[in-house]
PDB file of C-alpha atoms in Angstrom:
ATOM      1  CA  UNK A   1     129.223  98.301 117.053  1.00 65.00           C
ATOM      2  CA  UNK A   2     128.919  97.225 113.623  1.00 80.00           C
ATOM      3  CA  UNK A   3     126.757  99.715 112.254  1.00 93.00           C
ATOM      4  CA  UNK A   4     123.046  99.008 110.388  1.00 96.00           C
ATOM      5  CA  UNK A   5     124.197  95.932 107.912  1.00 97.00           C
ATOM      6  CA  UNK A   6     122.494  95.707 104.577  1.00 97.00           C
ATOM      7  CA  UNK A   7     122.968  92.841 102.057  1.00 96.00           C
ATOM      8  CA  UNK A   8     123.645  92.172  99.053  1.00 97.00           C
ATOM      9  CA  UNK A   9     125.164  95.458  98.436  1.00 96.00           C
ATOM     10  CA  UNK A  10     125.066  95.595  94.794  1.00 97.00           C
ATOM     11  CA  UNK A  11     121.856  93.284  93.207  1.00 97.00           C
ATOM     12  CA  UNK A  12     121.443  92.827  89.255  1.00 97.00           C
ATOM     13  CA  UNK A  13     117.915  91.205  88.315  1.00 97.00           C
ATOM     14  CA  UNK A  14     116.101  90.859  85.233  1.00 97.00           C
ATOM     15  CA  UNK A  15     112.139  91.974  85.277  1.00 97.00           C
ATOM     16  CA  UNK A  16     109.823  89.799  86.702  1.00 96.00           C
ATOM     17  CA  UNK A  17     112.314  88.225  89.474  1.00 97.00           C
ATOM     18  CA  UNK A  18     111.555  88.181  92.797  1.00 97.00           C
ATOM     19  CA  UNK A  19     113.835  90.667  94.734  1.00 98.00           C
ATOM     20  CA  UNK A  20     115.091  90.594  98.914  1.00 98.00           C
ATOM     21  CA  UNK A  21     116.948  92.790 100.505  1.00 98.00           C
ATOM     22  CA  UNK A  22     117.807  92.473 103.914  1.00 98.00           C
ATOM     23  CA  UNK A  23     118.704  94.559 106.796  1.00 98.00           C
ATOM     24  CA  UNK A  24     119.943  94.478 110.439  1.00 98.00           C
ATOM     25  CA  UNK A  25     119.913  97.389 112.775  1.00 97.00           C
ATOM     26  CA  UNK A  26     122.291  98.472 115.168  1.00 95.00           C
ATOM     27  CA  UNK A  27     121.561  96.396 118.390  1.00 94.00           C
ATOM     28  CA  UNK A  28     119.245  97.946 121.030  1.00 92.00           C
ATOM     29  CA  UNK A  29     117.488 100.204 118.315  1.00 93.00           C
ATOM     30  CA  UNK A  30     114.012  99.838 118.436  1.00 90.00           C
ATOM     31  CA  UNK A  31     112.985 101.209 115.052  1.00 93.00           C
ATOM     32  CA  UNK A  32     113.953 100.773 112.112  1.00 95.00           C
ATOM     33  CA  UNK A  33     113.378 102.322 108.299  1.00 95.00           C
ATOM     34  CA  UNK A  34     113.095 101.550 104.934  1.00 97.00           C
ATOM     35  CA  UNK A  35     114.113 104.265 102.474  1.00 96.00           C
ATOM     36  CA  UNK A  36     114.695 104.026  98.553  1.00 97.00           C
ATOM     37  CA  UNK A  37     116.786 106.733  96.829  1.00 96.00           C
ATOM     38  CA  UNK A  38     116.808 108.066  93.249  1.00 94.00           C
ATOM     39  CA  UNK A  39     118.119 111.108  91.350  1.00 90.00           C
ATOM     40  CA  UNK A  40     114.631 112.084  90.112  1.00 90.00           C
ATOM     41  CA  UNK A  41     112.901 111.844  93.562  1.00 90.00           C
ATOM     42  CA  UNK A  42     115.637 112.077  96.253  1.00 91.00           C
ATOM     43  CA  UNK A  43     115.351 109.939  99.339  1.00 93.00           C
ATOM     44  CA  UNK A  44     112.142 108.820 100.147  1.00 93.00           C
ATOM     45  CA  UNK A  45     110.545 106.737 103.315  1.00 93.00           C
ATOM     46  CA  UNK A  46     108.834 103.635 102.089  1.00 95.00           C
ATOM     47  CA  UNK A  47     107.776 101.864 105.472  1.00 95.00           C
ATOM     48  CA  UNK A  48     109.411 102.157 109.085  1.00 93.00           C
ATOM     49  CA  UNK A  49     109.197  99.989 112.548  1.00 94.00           C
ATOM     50  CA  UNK A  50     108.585 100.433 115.800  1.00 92.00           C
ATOM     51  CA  UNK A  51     109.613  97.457 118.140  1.00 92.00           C
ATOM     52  CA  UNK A  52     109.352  95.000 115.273  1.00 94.00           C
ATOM     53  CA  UNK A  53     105.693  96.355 114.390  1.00 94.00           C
ATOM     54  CA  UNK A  54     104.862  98.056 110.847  1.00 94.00           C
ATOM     55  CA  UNK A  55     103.455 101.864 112.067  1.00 91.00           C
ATOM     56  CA  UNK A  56     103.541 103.806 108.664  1.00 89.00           C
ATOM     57  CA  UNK A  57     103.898 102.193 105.185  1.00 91.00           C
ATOM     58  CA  UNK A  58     102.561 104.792 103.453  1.00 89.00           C
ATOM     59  CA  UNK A  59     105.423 105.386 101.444  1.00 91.00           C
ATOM     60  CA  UNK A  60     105.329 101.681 100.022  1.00 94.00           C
ATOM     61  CA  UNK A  61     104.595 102.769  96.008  1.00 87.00           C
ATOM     62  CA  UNK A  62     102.418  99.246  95.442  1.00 86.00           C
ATOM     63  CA  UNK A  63     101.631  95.871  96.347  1.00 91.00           C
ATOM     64  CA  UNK A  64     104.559  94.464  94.543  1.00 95.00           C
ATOM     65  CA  UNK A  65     106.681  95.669  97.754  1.00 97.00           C
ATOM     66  CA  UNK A  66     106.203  94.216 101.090  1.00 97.00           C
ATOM     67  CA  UNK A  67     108.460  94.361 104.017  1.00 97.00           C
ATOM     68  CA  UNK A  68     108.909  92.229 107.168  1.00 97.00           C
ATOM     69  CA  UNK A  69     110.724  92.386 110.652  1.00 97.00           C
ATOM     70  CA  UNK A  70     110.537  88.972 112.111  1.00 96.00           C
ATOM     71  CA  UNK A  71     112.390  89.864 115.168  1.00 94.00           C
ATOM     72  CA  UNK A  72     114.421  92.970 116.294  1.00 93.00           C
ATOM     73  CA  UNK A  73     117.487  92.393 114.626  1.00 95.00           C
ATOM     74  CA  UNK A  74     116.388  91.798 111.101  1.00 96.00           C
ATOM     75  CA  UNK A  75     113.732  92.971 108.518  1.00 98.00           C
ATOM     76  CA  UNK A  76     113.490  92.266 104.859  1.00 98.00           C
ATOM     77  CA  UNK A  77     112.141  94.226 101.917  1.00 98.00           C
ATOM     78  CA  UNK A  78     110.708  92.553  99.296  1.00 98.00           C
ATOM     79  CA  UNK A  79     109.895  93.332  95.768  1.00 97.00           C
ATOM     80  CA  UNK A  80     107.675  90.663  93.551  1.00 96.00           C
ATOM     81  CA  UNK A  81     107.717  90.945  90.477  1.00 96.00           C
ATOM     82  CA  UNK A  82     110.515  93.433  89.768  1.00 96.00           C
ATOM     83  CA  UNK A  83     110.061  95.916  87.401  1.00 96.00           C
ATOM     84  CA  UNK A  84     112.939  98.448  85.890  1.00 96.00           C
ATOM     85  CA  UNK A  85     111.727 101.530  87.550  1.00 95.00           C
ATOM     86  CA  UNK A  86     112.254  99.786  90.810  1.00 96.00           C
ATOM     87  CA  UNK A  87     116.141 100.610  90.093  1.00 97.00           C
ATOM     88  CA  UNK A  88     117.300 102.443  92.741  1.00 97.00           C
ATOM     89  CA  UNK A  89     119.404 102.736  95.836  1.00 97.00           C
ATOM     90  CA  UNK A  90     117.523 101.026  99.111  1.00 98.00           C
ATOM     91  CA  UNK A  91     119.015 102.127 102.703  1.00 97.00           C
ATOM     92  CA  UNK A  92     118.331 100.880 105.748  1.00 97.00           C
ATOM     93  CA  UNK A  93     118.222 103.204 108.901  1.00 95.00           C
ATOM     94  CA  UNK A  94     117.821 102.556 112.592  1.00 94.00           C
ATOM     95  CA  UNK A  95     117.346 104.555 115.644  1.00 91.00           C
ATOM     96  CA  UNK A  96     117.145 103.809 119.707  1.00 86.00           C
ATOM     97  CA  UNK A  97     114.730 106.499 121.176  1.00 78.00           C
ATOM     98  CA  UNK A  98     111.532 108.589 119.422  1.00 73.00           C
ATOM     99  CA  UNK A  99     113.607 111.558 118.466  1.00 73.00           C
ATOM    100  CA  UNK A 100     117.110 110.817 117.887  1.00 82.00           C
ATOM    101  CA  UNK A 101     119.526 110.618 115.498  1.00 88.00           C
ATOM    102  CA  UNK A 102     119.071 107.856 112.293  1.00 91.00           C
ATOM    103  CA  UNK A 103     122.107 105.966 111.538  1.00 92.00           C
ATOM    104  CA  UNK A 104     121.921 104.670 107.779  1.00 94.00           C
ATOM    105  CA  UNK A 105     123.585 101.188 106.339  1.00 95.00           C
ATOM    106  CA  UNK A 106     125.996 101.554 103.387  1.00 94.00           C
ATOM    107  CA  UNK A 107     122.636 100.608 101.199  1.00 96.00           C
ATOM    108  CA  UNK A 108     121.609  98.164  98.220  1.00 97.00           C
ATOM    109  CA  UNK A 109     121.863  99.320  94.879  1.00 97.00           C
ATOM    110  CA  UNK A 110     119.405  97.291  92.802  1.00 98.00           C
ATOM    111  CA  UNK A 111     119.365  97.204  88.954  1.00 97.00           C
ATOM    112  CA  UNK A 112     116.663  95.585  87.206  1.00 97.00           C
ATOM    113  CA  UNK A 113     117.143  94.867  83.528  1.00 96.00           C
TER     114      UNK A 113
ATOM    115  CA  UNK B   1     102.290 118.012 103.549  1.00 86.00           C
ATOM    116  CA  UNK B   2     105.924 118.856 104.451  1.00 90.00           C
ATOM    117  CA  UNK B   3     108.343 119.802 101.518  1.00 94.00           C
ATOM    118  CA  UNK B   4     112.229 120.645 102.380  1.00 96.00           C
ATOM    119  CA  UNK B   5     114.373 122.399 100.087  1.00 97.00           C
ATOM    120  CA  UNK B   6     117.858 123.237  99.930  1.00 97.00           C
ATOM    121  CA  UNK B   7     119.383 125.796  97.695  1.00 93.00           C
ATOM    122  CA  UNK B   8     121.891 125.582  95.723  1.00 92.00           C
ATOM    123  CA  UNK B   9     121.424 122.205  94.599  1.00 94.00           C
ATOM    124  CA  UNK B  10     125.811 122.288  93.955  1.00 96.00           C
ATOM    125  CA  UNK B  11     128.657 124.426  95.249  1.00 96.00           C
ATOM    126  CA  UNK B  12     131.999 125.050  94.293  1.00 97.00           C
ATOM    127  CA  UNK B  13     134.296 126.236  96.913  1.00 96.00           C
ATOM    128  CA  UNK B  14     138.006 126.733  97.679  1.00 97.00           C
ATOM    129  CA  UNK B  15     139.820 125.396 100.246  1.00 97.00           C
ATOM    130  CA  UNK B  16     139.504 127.993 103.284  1.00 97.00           C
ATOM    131  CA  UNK B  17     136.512 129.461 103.026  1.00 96.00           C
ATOM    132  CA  UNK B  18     133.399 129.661 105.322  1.00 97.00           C
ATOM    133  CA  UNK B  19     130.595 128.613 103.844  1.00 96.00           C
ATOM    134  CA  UNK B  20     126.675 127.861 104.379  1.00 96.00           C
ATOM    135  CA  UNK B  21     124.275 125.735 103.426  1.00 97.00           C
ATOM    136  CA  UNK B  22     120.368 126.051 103.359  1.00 97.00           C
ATOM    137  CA  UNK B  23     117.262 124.513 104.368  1.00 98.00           C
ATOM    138  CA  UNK B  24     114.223 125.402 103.908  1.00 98.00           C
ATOM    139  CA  UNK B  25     111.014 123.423 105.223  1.00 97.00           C
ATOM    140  CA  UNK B  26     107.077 124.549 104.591  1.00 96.00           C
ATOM    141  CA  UNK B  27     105.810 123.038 107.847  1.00 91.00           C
ATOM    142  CA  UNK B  28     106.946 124.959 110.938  1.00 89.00           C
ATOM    143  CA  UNK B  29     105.859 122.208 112.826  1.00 88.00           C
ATOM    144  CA  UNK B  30     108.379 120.174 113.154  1.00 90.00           C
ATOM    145  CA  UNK B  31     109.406 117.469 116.024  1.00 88.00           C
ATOM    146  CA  UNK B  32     113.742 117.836 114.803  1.00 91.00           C
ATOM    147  CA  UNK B  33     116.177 118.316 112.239  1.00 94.00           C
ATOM    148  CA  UNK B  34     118.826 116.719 111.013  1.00 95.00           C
ATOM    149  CA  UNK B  35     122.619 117.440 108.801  1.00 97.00           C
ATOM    150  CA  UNK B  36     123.532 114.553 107.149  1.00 97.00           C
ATOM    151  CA  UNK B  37     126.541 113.847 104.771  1.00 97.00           C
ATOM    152  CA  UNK B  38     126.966 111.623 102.170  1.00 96.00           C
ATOM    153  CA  UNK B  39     130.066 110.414 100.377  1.00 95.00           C
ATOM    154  CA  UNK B  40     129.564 109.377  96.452  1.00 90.00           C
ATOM    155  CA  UNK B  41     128.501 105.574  96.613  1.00 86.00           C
ATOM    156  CA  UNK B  42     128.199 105.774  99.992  1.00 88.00           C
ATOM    157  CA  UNK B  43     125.160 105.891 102.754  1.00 90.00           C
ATOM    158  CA  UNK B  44     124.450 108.450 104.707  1.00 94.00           C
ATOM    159  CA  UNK B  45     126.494 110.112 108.301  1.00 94.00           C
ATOM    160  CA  UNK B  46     124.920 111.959 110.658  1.00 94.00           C
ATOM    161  CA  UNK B  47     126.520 115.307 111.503  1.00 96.00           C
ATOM    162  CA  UNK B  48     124.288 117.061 113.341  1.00 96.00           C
ATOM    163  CA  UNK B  49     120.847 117.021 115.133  1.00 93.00           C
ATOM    164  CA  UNK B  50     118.568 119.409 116.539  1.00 93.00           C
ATOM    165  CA  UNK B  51     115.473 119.312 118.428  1.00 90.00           C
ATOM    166  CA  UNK B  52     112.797 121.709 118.137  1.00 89.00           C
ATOM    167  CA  UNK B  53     113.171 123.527 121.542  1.00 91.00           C
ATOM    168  CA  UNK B  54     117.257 123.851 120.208  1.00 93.00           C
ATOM    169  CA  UNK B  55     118.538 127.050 117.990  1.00 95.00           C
ATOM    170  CA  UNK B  56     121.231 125.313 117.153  1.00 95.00           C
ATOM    171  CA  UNK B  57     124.274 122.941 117.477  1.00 95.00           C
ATOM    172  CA  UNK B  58     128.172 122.451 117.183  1.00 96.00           C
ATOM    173  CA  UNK B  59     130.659 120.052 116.109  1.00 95.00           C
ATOM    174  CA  UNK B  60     134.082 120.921 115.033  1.00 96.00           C
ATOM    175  CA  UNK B  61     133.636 123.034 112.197  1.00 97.00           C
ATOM    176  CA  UNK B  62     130.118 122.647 111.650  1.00 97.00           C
ATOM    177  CA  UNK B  63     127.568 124.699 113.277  1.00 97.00           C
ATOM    178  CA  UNK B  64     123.925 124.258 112.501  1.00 97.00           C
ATOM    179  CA  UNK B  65     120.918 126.457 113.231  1.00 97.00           C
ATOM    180  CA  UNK B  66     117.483 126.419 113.322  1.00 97.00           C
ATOM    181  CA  UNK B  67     114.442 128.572 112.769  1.00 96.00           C
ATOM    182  CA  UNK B  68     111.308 126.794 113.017  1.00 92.00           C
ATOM    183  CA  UNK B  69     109.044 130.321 113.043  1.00 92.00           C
ATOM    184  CA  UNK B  70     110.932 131.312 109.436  1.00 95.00           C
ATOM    185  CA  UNK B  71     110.882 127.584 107.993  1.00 95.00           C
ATOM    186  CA  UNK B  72     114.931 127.602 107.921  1.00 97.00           C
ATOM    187  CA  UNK B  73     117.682 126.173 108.910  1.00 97.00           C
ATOM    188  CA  UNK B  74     121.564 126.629 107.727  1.00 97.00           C
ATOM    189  CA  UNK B  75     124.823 124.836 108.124  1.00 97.00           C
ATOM    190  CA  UNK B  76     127.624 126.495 108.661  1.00 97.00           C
ATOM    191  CA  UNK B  77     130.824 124.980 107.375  1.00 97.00           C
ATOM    192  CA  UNK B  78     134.410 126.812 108.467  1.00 97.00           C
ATOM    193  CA  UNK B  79     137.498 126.738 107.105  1.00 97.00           C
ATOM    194  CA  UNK B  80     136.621 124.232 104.154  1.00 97.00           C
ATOM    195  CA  UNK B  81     138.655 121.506 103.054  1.00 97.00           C
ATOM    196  CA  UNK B  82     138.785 119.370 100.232  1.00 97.00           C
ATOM    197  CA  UNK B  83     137.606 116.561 102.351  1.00 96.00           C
ATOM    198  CA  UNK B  84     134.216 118.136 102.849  1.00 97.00           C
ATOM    199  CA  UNK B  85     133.350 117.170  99.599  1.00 97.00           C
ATOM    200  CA  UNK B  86     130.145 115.465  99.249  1.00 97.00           C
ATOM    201  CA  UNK B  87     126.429 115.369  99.546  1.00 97.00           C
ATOM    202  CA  UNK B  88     125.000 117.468 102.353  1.00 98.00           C
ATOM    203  CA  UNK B  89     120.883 116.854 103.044  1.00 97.00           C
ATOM    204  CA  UNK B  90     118.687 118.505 105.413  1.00 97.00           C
ATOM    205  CA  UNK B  91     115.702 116.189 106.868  1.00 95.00           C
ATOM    206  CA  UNK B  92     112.918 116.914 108.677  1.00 94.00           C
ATOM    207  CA  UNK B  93     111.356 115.244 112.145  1.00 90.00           C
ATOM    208  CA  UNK B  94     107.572 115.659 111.650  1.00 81.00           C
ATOM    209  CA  UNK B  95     105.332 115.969 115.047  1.00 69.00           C
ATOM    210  CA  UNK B  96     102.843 114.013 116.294  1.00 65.00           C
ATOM    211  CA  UNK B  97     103.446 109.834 116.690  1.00 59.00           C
ATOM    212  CA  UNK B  98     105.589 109.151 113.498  1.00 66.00           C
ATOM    213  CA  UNK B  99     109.574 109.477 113.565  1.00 77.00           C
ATOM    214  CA  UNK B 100     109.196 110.053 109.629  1.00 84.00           C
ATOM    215  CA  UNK B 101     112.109 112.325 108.074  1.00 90.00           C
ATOM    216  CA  UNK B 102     111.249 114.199 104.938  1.00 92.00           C
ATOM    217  CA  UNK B 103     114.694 114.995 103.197  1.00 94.00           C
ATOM    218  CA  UNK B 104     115.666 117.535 100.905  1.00 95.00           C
ATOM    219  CA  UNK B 105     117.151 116.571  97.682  1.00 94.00           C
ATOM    220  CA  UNK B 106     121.027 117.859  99.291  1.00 96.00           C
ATOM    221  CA  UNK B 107     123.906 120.353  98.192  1.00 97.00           C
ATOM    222  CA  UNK B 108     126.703 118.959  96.753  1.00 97.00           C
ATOM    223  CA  UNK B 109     129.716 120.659  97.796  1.00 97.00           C
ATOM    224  CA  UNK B 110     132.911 120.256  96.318  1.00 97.00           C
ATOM    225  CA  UNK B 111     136.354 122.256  97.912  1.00 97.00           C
ATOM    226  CA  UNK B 112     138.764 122.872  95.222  1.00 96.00           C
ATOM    227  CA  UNK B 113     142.558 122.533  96.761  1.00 94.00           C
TER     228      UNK B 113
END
């Protein structure tokens, strides 16, 4: 198995821009996570998935970001407009059953100027 | 709200020694917990995961253990090489119908040769 794949892996955007980052879990995992991760607050949950359906975004920090999963073996986050404290490290995570172990993509480290 | 901590936030080691690392969590409630490593630049491995009704659990050289009436759990780490260098974080399974983790902000370990 591949692994969760993330993409692009490194993204360098000036403020304002419209900003997509894309995931897709490991096959036959059923949810899936959104996670952002900075030296000031750590890693932190911004939205996860169960079976392609959006159960806790609570974690999103505003309207700018919005995140989709069209189908079980891809999701997007989105950020519009970008600002430069969105800079940050986003991972991906995915997991089969309620209760087991997360396995995390290599992540997207986004800059925005 | 759950809060996880892990102290120290950076360790220096030599090569050989036993070592542990701690996590602390506010909310003995929990549904799991979970070891994870992570290399600089890198996403995050899973190396160990417990489940509430577990004291603990093995692999190789690790050992992790859990007390969910103290609020603690540690991993143990023996015979330390320099390859156990990196990131270690502690995250929490919270009860109830979310599979949210709430991490702590990690150890950083470093073995000296």
């Amino acid at each position: 198995d591949a692994g969760v794949i993330q993409s692009p892996r490194h993204e360098v955007t000036e403020m304002g821009q419209e900003v997509t980052l894309r995931c897709k879990p490991i096959s036959g995992h059923n949810s899936l996570f959104w996670y952002r991760q900075t030296m000031m607050r750590g890693l932190e949950l911004l939205i996860y998935f169960n079976n392609n359906v959006p159960i806790d975004d609570s974690g999103m920090p505003e309207d700018r970001f919005s995140a989709k999963m069209p189908n079980a073996s891809f999701s997007t986050l989105k950020i519009q407009p970008s600002e430069p404290r969105d800079s940050a490290v986003y991972f991906c995570a995915s997991t089969g059953t309620r209760g087991s172990e997360q396995f995390f993509g290599p992540g997207t480290r986004l800059t925005v100027l | 709200k759950q809060e996880v901590t892990q102290i120290p936030a950076a360790l220096s080691v030599p090569e050989g020694e036993n070592l542990v690392l701690n996590c602390s969590f506010t909310d003995s409630a929990i549904y799991n917990l979970q070891w994870f490593r992570q290399d600089p630049g890198k996403g995050l491995t899973s190396l160990l995961l417990i489940q509430s009704s577990q004291r603990e659990q093995t692999s190789g050289r690790l050992n992790a253990s859990l007390d969910k009436s103290s609020g603690r759990s540690t991993l143990y780490i023996a015979a330390s090489q320099p390859g156990d260098s990196a990131t270690y974080l502690c995250a929490v399974g919270t009860q109830g119908g979310s599979e949210k983790l709430v991490f702590g902000k990690g150890t950083k370990l470093t073995v000296n040769p």
